Short mmCIF file of C-alpha atoms in Angstrom, two decimals:
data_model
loop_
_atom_site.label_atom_id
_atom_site.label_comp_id
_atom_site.label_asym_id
_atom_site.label_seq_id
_atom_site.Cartn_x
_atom_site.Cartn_y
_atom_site.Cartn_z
CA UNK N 1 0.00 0.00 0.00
CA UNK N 2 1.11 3.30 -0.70
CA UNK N 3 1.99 5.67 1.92
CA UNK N 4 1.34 9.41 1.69
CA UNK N 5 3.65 11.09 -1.34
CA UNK N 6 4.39 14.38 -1.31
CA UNK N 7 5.84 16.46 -4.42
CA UNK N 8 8.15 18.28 -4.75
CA UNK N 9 10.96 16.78 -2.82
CA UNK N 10 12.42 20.10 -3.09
CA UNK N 11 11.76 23.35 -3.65
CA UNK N 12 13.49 26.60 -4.07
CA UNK N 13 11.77 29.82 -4.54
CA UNK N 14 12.85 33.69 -5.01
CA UNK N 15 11.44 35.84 -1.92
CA UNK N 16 7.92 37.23 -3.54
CA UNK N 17 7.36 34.37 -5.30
CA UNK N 18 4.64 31.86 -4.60
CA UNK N 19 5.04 27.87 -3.83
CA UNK N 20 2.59 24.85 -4.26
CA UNK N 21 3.00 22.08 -2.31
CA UNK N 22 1.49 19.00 -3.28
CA UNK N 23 -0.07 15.87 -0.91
CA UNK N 24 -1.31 12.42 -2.05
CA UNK N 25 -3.05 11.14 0.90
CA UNK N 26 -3.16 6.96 1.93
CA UNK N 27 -6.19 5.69 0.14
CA UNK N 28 -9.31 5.56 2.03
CA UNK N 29 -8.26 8.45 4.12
CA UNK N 30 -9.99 11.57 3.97
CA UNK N 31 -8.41 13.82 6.20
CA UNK N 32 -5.62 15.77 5.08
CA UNK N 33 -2.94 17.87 7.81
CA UNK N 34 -0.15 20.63 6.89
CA UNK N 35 3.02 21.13 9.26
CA UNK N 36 5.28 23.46 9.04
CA UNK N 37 8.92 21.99 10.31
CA UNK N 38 11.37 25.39 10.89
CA UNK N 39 14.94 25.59 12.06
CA UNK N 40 14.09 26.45 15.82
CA UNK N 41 10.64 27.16 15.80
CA UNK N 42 9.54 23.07 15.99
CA UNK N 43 6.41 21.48 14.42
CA UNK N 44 3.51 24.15 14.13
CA UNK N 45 -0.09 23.11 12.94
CA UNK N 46 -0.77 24.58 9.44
CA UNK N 47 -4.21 23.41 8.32
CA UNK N 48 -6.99 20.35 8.17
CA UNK N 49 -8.73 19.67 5.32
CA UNK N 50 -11.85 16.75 5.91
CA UNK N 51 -13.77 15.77 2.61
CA UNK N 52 -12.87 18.86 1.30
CA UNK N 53 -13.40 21.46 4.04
CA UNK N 54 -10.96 23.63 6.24
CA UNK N 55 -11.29 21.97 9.90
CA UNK N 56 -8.82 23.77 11.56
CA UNK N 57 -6.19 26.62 11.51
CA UNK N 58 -2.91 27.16 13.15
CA UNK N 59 -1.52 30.67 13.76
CA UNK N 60 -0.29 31.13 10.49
CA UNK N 61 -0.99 34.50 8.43
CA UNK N 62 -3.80 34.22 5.29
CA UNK N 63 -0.98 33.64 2.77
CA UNK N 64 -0.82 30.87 3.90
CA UNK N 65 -3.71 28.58 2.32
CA UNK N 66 -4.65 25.47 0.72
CA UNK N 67 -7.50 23.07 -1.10
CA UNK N 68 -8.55 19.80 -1.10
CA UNK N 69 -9.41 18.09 -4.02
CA UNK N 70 -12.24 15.50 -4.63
CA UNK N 71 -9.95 12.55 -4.40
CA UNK N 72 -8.41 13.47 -1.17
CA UNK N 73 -5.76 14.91 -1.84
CA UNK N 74 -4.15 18.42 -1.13
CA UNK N 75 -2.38 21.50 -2.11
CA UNK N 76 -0.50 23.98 0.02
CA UNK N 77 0.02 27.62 -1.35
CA UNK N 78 1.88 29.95 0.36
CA UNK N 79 2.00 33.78 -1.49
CA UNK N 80 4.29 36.05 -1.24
CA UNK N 81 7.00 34.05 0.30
CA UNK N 82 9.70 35.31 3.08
CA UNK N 83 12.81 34.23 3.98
CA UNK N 84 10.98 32.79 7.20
CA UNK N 85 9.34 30.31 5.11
CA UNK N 86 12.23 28.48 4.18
CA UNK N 87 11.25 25.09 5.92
CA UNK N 88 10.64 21.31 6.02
CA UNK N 89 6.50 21.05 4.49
CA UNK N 90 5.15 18.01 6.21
CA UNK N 91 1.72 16.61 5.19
CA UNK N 92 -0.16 13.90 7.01
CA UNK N 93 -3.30 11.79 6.45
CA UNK N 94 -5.80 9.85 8.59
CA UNK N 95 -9.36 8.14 8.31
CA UNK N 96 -12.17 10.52 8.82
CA UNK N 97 -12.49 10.08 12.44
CA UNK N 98 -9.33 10.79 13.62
CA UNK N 99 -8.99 8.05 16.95
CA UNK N 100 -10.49 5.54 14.75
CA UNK N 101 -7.21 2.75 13.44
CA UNK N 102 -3.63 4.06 13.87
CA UNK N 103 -4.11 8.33 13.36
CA UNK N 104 -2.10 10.52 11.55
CA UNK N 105 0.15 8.45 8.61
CA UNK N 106 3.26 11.12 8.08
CA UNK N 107 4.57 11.70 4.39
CA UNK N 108 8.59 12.69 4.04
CA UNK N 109 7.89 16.22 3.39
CA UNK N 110 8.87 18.97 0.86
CA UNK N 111 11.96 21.21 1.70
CA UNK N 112 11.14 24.60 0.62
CA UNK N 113 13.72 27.12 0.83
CA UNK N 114 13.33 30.77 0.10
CA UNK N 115 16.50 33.00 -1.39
CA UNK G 1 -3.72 26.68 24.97
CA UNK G 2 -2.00 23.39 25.62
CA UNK G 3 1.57 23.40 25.31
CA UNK G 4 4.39 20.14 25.41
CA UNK G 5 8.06 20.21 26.65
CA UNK G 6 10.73 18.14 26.29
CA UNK G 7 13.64 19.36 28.54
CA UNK G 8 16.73 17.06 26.86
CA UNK G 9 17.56 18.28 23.84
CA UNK G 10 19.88 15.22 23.37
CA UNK G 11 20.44 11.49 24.86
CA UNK G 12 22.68 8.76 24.02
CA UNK G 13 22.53 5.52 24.81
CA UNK G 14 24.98 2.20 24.57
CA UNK G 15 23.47 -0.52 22.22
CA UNK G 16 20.98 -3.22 23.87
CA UNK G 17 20.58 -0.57 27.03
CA UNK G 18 17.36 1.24 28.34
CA UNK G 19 16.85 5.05 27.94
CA UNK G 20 14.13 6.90 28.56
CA UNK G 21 12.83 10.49 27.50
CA UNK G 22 11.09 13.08 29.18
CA UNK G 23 8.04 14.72 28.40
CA UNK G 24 4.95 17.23 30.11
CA UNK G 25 2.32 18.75 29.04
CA UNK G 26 -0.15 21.50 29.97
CA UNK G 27 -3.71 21.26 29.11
CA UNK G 28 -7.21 21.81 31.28
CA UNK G 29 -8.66 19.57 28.63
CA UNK G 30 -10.10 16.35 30.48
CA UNK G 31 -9.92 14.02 26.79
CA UNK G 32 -7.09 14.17 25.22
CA UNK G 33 -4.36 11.33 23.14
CA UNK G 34 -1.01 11.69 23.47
CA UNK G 35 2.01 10.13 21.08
CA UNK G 36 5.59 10.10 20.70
CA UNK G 37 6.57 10.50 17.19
CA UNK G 38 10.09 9.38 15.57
CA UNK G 39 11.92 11.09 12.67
CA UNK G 40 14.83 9.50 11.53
CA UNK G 41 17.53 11.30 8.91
CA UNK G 42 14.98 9.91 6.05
CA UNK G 43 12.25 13.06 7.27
CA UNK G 44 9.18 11.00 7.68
CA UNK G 45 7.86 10.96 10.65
CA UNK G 46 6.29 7.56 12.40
CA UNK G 47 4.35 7.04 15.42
CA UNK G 48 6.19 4.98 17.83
CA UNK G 49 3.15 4.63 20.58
CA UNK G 50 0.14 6.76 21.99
CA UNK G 51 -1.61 6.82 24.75
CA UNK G 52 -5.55 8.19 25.68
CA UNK G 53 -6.05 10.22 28.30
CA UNK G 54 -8.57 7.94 30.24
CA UNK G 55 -6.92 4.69 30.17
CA UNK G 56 -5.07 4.00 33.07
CA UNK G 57 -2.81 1.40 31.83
CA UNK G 58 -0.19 2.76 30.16
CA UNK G 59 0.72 1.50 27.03
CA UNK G 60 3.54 -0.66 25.13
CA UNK G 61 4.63 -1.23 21.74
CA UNK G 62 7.04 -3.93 21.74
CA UNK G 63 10.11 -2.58 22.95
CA UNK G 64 8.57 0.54 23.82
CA UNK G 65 6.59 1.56 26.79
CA UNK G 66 5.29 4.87 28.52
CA UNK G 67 5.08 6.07 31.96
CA UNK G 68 1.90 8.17 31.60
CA UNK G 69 1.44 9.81 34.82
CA UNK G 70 -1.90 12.30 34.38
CA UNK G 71 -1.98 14.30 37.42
CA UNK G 72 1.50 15.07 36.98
CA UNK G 73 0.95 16.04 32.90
CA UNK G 74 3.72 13.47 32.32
CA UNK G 75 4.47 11.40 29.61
CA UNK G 76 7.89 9.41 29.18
CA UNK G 77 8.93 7.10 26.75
CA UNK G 78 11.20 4.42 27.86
CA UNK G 79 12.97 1.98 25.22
CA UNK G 80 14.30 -1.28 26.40
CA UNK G 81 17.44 -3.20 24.29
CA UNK G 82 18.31 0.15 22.36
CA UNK G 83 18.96 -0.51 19.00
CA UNK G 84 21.26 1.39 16.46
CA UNK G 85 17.73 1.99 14.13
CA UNK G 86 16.40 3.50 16.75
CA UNK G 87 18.78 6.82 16.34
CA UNK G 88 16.38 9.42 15.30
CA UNK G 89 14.55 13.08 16.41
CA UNK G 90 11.72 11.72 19.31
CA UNK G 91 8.53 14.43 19.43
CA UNK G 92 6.01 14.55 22.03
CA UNK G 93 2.63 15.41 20.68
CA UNK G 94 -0.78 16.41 22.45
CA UNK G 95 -4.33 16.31 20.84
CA UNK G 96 -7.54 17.22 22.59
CA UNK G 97 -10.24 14.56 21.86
CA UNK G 98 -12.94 15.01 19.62
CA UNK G 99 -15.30 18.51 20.49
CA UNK G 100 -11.67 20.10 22.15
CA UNK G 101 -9.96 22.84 20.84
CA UNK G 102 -7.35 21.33 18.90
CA UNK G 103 -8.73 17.96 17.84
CA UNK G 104 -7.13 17.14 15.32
CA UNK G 105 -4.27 19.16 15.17
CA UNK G 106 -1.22 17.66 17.10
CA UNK G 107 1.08 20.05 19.55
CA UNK G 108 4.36 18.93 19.49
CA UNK G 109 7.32 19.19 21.55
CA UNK G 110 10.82 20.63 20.86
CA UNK G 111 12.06 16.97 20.14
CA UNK G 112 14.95 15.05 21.64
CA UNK G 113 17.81 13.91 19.50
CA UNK G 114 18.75 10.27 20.79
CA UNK G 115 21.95 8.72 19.55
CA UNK G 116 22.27 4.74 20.02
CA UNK G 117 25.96 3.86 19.98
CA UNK G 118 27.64 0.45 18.90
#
């Protein structure tokens, strides 16, 4: 079985520019979580998409956003990029409720860095 | 807002010993799961064990085990017969149960770097 893919692997952007991060989640699940991974700042909560609806928000500013597609799976956009974005993208899936089976299923991320 | 801590940034361990990590929480949530997460060189991250909130038995995976103590807002992670694999990034994570605040979305801790030796 196929776990979750991400794409790109990598990513490097110009400052200004805009990104698109891509998430293919395990099939059957419809949930769909963003992480941002940053030098010294830790794991922060991005965004959960559920059959194609925002669930939840972390404290990230509005260009931050993202979709989910009919067959599950995701895209991450972040506009106008800083420097501060430059970061390890980690995308996760899980069945729609959450504590049913094993949880979150963790893909191996996009590295986005920002000159 | 719950928050996680993990106060050892780094451990190291001799093959085939036991080490364990340290980790609290904060939360005035009542249901709530928590994990310990591994992330080896390769990125991905994979859930080593987790734990609910209102079991009182704490639980084991193998080779792994917790000490979940709730009154305290503890949460260690103890690994028997280390193994060189097992060198990797360990998170913490909290999530409120379903109705909380942050179901769903995982609160993780700062993450201890443990380093099995031969």
């Amino acid at each position: 079985e196929a776990g979750v893919t991400q794409s790109p692997t990598h990513l490097i952007k110009t400052r200004g520019q805009q990104a698109t991060l891509r998430c293919s989640p395990i099939s059957g699940h419809t949930s769909v979580y963003w992480y941002q991974q940053a030098l010294g700042l830790g794991l922060q909560f991005l965004l959960w998409y559920d059959e194609g609806e925002e669930r939840n928000r972390g404290n990230f500013p509005p260009r931050f956003s993202g979709r989910q597609f009919p067959n599950y799976s995701s895209e991450l956009n972040v506009n106008a990029l800083e420097l501060e974005d430059s970061a390890l993208y980690l995308c996760a899936s899980s069945f729609h409720s959450f504590v049913a089976g094993p949880g979150y299923t963790f893909g191996s991320g996009t590295r986005l860095t920002v000159v | 807002a719950q928050t996680v801590t993990q106060s050892q940034p780094e451990m190291s361990v001799q093959e085939a010993e036991t080490v364990t990590l340290s980790c609290t929480y904060d939360t005035s949530e009542n249901n709530y799961y928590l994990f310990w997460y591994k992330q080896p060189p390769s990125r991905q991250m994979i859930l080593v064990i987790r734990q609910e909130a209102y079991k009182q038995q704490n639980a084991t995976e193998n080779r792994f085990s917790v000490n979940f103590q709730k009154a305290a807002k503890s949460f260690s992670l103890k690994i028997s017969d280390s193994q060189l694999g097992d060198t990797a990034m360990y998170f913490c994570a909290f999530m409120t149960g379903a109705g909380g605040t942050s179901y769903g979305k995982l609160t993780f801790g700062q993450g201890t770097i443990l380093t099995v030796h031969p």
